Coordinates of C-alpha atoms and ligand atoms in Angstrom, one line a residue:
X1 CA -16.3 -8.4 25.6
X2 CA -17.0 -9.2 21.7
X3 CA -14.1 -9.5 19.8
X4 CA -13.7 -10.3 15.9
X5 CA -10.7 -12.1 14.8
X6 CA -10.1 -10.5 11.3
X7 CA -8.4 -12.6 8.9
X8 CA -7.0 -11.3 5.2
X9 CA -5.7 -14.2 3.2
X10 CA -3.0 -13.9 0.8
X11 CA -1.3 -16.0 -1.7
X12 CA 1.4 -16.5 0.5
X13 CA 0.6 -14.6 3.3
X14 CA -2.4 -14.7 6.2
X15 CA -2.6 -11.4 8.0
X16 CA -5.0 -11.3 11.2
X17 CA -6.2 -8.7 13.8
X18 CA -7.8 -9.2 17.1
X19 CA -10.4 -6.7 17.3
X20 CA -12.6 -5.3 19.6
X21 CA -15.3 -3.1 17.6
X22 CA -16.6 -1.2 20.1
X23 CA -14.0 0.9 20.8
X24 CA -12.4 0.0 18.3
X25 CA -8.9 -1.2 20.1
X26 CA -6.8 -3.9 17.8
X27 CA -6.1 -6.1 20.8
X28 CA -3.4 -8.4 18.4
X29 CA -1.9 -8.4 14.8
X30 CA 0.1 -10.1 13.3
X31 CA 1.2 -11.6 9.9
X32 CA 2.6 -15.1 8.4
X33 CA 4.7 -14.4 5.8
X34 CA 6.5 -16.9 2.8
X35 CA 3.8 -19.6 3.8
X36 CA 5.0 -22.7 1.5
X37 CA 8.4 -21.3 1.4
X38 CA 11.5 -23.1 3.6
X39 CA 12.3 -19.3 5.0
X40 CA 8.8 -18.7 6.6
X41 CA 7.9 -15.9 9.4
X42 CA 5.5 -15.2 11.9
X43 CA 5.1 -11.7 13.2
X44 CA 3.0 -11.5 16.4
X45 CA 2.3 -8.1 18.1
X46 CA 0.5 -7.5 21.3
X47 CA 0.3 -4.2 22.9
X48 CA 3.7 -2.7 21.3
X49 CA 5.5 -6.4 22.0
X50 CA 6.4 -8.2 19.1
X51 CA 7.3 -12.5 18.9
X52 CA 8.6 -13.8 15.7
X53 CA 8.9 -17.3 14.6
X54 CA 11.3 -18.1 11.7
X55 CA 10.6 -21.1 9.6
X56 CA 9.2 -23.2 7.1
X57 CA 5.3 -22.9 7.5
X58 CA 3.2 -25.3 4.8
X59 CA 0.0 -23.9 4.3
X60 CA -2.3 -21.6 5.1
X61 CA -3.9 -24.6 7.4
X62 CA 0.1 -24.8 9.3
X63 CA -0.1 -21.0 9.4
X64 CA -3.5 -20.3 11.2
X65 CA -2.2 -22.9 13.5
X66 CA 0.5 -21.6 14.2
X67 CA -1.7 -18.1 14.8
X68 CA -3.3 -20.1 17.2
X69 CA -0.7 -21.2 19.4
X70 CA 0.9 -17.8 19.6
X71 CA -2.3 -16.2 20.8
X72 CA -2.4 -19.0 23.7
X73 CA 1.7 -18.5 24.6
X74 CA 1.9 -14.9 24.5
X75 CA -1.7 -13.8 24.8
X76 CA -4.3 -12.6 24.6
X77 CA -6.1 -15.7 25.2
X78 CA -8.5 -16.3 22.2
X79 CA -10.7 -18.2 24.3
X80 CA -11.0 -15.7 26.6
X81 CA -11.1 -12.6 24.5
X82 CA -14.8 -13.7 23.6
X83 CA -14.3 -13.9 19.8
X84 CA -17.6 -14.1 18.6
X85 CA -17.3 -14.1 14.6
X86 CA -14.2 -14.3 12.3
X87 CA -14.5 -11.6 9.8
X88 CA -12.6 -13.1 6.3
X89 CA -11.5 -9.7 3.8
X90 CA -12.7 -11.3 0.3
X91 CA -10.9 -9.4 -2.7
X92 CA -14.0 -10.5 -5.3
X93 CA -17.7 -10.5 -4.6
X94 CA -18.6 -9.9 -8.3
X95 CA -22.4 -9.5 -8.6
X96 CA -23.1 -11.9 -6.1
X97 CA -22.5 -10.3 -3.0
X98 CA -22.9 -6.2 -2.5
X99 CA -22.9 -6.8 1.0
X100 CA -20.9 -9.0 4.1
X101 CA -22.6 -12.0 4.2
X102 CA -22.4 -14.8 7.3
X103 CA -20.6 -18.1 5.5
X104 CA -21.7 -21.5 4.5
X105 CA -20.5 -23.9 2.0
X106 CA -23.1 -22.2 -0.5
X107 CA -21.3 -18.6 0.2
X108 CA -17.5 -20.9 -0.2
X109 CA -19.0 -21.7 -3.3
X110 CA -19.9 -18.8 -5.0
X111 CA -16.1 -17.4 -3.9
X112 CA -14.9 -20.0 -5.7
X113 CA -17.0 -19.5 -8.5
X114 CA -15.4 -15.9 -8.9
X115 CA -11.9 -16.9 -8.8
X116 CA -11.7 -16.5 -12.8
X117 CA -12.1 -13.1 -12.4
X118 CA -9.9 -12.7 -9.6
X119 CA -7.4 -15.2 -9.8
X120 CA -4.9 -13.5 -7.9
X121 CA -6.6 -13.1 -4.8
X122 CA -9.7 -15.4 -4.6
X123 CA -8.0 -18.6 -4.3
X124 CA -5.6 -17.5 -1.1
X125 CA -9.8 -16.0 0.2
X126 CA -10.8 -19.5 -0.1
X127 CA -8.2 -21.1 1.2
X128 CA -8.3 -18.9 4.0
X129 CA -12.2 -19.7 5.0
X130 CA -11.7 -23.1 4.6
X131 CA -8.7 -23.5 7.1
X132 CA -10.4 -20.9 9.7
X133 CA -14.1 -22.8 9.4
X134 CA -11.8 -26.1 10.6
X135 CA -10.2 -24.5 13.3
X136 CA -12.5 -21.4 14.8
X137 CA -16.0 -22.6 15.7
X138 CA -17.8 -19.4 15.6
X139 CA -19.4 -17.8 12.7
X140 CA -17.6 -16.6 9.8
X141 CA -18.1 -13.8 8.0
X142 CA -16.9 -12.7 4.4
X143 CA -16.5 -8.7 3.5
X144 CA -16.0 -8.2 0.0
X145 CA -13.4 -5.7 -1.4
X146 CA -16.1 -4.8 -4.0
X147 CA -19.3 -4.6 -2.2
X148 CA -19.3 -0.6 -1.9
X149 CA -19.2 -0.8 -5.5
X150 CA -21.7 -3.2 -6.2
X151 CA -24.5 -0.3 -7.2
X152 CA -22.1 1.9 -9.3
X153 CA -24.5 3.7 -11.6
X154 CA -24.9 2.0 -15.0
X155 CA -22.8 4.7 -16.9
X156 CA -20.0 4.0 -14.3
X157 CA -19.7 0.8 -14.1
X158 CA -20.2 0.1 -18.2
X159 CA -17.3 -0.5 -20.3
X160 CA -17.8 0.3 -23.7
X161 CA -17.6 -3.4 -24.9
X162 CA -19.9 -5.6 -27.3
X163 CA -22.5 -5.8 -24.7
X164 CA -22.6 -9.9 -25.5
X165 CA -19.1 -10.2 -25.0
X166 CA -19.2 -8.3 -21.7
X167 CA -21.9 -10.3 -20.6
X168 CA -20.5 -14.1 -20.9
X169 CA -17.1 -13.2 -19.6
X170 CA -18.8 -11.1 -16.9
X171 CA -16.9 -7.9 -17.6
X172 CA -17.7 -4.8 -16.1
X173 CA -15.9 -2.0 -13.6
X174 CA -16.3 -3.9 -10.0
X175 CA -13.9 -1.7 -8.1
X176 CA -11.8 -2.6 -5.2
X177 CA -10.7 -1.3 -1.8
X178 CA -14.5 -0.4 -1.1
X179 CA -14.1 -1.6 2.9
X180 CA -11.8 1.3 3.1
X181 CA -13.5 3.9 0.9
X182 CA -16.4 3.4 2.4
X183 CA -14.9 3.1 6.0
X184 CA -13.7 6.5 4.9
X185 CA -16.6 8.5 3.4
X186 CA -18.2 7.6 6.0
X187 CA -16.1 9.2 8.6
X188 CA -15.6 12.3 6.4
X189 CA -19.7 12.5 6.9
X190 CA -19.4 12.2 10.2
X191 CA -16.7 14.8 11.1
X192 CA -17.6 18.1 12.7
X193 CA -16.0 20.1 9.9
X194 CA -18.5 18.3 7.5
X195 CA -22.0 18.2 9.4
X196 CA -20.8 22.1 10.3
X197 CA -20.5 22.8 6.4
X198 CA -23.3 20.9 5.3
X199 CA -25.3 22.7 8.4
X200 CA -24.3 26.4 7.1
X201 CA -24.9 25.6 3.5
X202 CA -28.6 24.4 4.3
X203 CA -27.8 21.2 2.9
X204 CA -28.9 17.7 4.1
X205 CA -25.7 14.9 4.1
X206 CA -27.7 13.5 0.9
X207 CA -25.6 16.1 -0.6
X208 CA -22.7 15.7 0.2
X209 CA -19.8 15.4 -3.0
X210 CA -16.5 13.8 -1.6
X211 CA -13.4 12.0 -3.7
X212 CA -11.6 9.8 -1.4
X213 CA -7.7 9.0 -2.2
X214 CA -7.1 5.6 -1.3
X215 CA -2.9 6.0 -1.3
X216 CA -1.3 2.9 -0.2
X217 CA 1.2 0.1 -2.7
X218 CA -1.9 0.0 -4.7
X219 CA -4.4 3.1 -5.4
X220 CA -8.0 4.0 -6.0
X221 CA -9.9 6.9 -6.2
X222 CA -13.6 6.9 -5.6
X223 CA -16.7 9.4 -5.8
X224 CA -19.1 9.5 -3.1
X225 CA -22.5 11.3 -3.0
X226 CA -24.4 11.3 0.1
X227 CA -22.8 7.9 1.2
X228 CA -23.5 6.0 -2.4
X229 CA -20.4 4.8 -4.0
X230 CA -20.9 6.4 -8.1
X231 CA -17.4 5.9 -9.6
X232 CA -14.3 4.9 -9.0
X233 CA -10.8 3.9 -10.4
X234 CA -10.4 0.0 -10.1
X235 CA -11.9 -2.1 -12.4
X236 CA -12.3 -5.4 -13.5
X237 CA -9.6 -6.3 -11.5
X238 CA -7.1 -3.6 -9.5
X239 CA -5.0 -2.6 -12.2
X240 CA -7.4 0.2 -13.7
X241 CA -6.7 3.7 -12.4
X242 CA -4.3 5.6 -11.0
X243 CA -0.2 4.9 -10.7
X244 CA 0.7 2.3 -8.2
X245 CA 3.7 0.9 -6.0
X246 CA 3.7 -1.8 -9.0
X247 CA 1.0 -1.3 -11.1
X248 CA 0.7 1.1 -14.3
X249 CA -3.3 1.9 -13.9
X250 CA -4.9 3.0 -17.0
X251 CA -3.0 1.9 -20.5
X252 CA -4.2 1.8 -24.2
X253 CA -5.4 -1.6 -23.9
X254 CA -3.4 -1.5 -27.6
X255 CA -0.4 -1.7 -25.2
X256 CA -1.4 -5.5 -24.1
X257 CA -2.0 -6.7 -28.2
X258 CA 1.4 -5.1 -29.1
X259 CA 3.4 -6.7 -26.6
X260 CA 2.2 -10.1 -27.1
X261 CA 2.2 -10.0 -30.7
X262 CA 5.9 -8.7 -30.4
X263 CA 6.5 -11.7 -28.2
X264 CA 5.9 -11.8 -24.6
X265 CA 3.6 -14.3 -23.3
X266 CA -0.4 -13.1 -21.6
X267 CA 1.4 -14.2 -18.4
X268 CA 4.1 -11.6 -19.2
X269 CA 2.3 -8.9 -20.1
X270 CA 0.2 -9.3 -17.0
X271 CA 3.5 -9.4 -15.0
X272 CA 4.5 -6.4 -16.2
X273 CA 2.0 -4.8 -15.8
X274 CA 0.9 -5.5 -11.9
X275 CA 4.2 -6.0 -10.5
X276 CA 6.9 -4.3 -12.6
X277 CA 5.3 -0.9 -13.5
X278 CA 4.0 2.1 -12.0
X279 CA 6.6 4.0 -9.7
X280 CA 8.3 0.6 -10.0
X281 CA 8.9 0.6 -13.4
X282 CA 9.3 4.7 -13.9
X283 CA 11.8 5.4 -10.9
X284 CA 13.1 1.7 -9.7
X285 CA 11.1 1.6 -6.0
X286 CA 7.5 1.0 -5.5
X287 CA 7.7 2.8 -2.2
X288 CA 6.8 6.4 -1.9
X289 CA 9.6 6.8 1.2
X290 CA 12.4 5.8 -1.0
X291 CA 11.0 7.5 -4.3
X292 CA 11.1 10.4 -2.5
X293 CA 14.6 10.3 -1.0
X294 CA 15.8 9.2 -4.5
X295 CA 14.4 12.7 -5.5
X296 CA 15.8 14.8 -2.8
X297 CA 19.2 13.1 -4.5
X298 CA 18.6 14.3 -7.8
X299 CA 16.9 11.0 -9.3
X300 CA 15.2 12.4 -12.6
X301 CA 13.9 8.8 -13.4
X302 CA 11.8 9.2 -9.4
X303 CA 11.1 12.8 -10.3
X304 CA 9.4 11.6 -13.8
X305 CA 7.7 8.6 -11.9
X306 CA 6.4 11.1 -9.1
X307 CA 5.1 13.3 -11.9
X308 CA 3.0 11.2 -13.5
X309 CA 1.9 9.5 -10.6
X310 CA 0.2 13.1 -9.2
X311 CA -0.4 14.1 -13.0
X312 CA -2.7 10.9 -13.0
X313 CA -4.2 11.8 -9.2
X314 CA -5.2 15.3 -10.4
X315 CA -6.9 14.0 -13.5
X316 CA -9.5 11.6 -11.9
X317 CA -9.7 14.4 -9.0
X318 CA -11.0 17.0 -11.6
X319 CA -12.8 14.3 -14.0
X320 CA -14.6 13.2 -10.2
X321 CA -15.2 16.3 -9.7
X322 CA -17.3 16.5 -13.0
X323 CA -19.1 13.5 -12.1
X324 CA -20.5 14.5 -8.8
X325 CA -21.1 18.2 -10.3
X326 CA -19.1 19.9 -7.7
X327 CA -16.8 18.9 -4.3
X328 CA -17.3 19.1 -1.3
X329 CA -14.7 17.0 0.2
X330 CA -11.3 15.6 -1.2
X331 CA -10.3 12.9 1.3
X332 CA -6.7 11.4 1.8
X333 CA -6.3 7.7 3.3
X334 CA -3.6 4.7 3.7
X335 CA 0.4 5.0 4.0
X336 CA 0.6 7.4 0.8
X337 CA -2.5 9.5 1.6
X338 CA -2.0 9.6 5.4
X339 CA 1.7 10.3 5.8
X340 CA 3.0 12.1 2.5
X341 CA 2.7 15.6 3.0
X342 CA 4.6 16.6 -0.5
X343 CA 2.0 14.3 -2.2
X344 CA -1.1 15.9 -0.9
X345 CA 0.4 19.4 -1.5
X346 CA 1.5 18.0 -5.4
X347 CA -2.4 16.9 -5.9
X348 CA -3.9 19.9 -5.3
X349 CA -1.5 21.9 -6.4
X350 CA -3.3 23.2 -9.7
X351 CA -6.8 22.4 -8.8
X352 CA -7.3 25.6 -7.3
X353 CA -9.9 26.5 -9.5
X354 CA -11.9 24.1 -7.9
X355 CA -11.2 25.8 -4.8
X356 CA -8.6 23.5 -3.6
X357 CA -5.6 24.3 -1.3
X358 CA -4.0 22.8 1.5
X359 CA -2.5 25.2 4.6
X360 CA 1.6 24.1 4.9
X361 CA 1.3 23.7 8.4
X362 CA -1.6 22.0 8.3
X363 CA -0.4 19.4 5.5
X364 CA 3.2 19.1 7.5
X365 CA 0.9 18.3 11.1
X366 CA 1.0 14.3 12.2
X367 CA -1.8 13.1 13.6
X368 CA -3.6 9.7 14.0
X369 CA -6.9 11.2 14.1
X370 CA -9.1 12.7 10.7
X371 CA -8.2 16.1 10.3
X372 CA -9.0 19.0 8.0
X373 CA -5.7 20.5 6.7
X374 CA -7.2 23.8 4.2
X375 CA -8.1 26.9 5.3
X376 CA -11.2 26.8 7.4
X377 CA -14.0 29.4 8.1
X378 CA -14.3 32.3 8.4
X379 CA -11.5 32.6 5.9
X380 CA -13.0 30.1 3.1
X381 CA -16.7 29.3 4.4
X382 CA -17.5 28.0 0.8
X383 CA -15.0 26.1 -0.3
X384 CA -14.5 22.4 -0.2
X385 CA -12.5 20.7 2.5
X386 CA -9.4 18.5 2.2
X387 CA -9.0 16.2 4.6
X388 CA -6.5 13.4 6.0
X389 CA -9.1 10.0 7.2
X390 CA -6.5 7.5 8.3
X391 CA -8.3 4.1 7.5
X392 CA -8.9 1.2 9.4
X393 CA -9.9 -1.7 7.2
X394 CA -9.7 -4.2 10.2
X395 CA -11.8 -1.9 12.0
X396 CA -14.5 -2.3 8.9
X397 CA -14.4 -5.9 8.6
X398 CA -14.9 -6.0 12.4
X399 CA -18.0 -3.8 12.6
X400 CA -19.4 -5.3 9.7
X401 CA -19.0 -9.0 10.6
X402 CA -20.9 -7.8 13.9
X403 CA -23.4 -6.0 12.1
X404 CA -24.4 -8.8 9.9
X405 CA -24.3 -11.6 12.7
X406 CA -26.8 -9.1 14.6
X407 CA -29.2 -9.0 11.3
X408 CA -29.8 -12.5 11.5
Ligands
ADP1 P1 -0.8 -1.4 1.4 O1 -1.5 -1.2 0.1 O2 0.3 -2.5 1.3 O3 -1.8 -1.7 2.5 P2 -0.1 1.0 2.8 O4 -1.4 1.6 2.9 O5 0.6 0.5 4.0 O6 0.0 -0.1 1.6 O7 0.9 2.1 2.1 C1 2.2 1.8 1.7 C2 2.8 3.0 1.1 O8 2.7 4.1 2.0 C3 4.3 2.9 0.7 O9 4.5 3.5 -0.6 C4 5.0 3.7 1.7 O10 6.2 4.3 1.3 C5 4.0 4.8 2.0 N1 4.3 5.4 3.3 C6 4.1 4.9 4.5 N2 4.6 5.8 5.5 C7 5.0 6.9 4.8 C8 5.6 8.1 5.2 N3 5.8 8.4 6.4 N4 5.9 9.0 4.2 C9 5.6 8.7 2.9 N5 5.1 7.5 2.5 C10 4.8 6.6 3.4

C-alpha cells in the first residue's frame, strides 16, 4: 500500500488526511484546532471512531506531534500504512508555481516569498512544511490553491490597472480553490452523461464548456473549456467574487477609500470585509443551514442575504456562460453546492433561456456519488447538464503528490 498523508495548514489550525489514492479511501482525518490557544483540541477519526484531546497545544510543531502520537495509539499505524509522500495544500503559488512541485528549501523559499500577497494563509503553509519536513522523512509535496489558474487567458486574468503599478506589486487575478475546480471539471469530463453528450453531439472533450460552483464558507465560480481553467471568480486574494459565509466578493473598490477616509483603519476595512460580511453581514449567520432555517421563520434580513447571494451566482453563471460562448455543463460542489437543494433550484431558476432546469426530484435526491439532476435524453438531448460533483480536495492533493513524485 501507498498512502499520502495530506496536511492543510492553518493559522490556527492543522487539518490532515490519511489517504490511499488508489481507491481513493481516507484511511484517517482529523483536525487540531485553537493551536496557541490554552483551550486547544484534537479531533482524530478512524473508520467512523472519533478520539479527542482537549488542551493547550503550542504550535503547529506541538500539534503534528501530537498527530503523530494519535496515529500510533489509536491507529492506523503510520509506519505501517506505507506513507510515501506528504502532500502540503499551499493557498499561494503566484507565478511561480502552476503546478505541485516535490519540496526543498528553494520551493520553502519561494512560499515565503509570496506571503505578501497572501498573508493570511502563506505563513500557517510555511509553518506547516517546516514542522512536517522535521518530523515525516519522506518527500514532501506542495499543491497550490492557484495552480489551475496559473494560465488564465491574458484578458481574464488582467485587471484594468496602470500596467506598472500591477506589475511591482504583482497584481493580477490568481484565483483560488483550483485543487477542487479542477478535481471537479475533471470528473464532470469523465462522467457517462458527459462523454454520452459530447459523443451524440460529434464533439471531441476539447469542447466541452462547463461552470463549476465551488459552494462551501467561501465561493468560486470557474469556467472550464476542454479541461483549461479560462476565468474565474477569486482574485488577488479570495475575496473577489461571489457572496460568502464571511466575505462580500465583488465591491466598488470606492467602498475601501470611503471607509478609511471616514475612519476605520486598512486592518478594519479588511476585517470587514473577509470576516464580517457576506451572508454574515446581510442575515447574521455565515452558514447556509441556519440562513435557511432563519428564513423558513420569517427572517427578511436571511431572505435579503439569500437573495443576493444567488442574484450574484446567476450573474457570473450567465456572464461564464458568455465567456465560454455556450454551456455545456453547470457543476455544483462542496457543503453549499453538494447538499442545498433550494440553492441549486434558486440558481437556475431564471436561466432558462440558457436551457437550464433542474428536475425536483432529482435536485431533492442525496447521494455521495456525481450525479446529473435536469432532464436527461430523450426529453432534452441538447441542452446543457447540471450536475452535483461532490469534491474531494484530499483526494487531489493525494493523486497529485503521487503524480509528481512519479515524474521525477
Ligand atoms: P469550507 O469552505 O469550510 O470547506 P464546506 O465546503 O464544508 O466549507 O461548506 C460549508 C457550508 O456548507 C456551510 O455554509 C454549511 O451550512 C453548508 N452545508 C453543509 N451541509 C449542508 C446541508 N445539508 N444543507 C445546506 N447547507 C449545508
Amino acid at each position: 500500500m501507498s498512502t499520502v498523508l495530506v496536511l492543510n495548514s492553518g493559522s490556527s489550525s492543522l487539518k490532515y488526511q490519511l489517504v490511499d489514492p488508489a481507491p481513493g479511501d481516507a484511511l484517517a482525518a482529523g483536525i487540531v484546532e485553537r493551536i496557541g490557544e490554552a483551550s486547544g483540541r484534537a479531533s482524530h477519526e478512524v473508520r467512523g471512531a472519533r478520539t479527542v484531546r482537549e488542551g493547550a497545544v503550542a504550535d503547529h510543531g506541538a500539534a503534528l506531534r501530537l498527530v503523530l502520537e494519535l496515529f500510533e495509539e489509536t491507529g492506523p499505524s503510520l509506519g505501517e500504512a506505507g506513507v510515501v509522500a506528504v502532500g502540503h495544500r499551499v493557498v499561494h503559488g503566484g507565478t511561480s508555481f502552476s503546478a505541485p512541485v516535490v519540496v526543498d528549501d528553494d520551493v520553502v523559499a519561494a512560499v515565503r516569498d509570496l506571503i505578501p500577497l497572501a498573508p493570511l494563509h502563506n505563513p500557517a503553509n510555511v509553518t506547516g512544511i517546516e514542522v512536517a519536513r522535521e518530523l515525516l522523512d519522506v518527500p514532501h509535496v506542495a499543491v497550490f490553491d492557484t495552480a489551475f489558474f496559473a494560465d488564465l487567458p491574458a484578458p481574464a486574468a488582467t485587471y484594468a490597472i496602470d500596467r506598472g503599478t500591477a506589475a511591482e506589486h504583482g497584481i493580477r487575478r490568481y484565483g483560488f480553490h483550483g485543487t477542487s475546480h479542477e478535481y471537479v471539471s475533471r470528473a464532470v469530463a469523465e462522467h457517462p452523461a458527459v462523454t454520452a453528450k459530447l459523443a451524440a453531439e460529434g464533439r471531441g472533450p476539447e469542447t466541452l464548456r462547463q461552470v463549476v460552483l465551488h459552494l462551501g464558507n467561501g465561493a468560486s465560480a470557474s469556467a472550464v473549456l476542454g479541461g483549461r481553467a479560462v476565468e474565474t471568480s477569486m482574485g488577488l486574494t479570495p475575496l473577489e467574487g461571489l457572496v460568502m459565509g464571511t466575505r462580500s466578493g465583488d465591491v466598488d473598490a470606492g467602498i475601501v477609500f470611503h471607509l478609511i477616509r471616514s475612519g476605520l483603519s486598512p486592518d478594519e476595512v479588511d476585517t470587514l470585509l473577509n470576516k464580517r460580511s457576506g451572508l454574515l453581514g446581510l442575515g447574521g449567520v455565515n452558514d447556509m443551514r441556519e440562513l435557511t432555517r432563519l428564513i423558513e421563520s420569517g427572517d427578511d434580513d436571511a431572505r435579503l442575504a439569500l437573495d443576493v447571494y444567488l442574484h450574484r451566482l446567476r450573474k457570473y453563471v450567465g456572464a461564464y456562460a458568455a465567456v465560454l460562448g455556450g454551456i455545456d455543463v453547470l457543476a455544483f460542489t462542496a457543503g453549499v453546492g453538494e447538499n442545498a437543494a433550494h440553492v441549486r433550484a434558486g440558481v437556475v431558476e431564471g436561466l432558462g433561456f440558457l436551457g437550464l432546469g433542474v428536475v425536483p426530484d432529482l435536485n431533492a435526491a442525496r447521494a455521495r456519488e456525481s450525479r446529473v439532476i435536469s432532464p436527461t435524453e430523450p426529453e432534452a438531448p441538447a441542452r446543457p447538464l447540471v450536475m452535483v460533483v461532490p469534491t474531494n480536495e484530499e483526494l487531489a492533493i493525494a493523486r497529485q503528490s503521487l503524480a509528481v513524485l512519479a515524474a521525477r
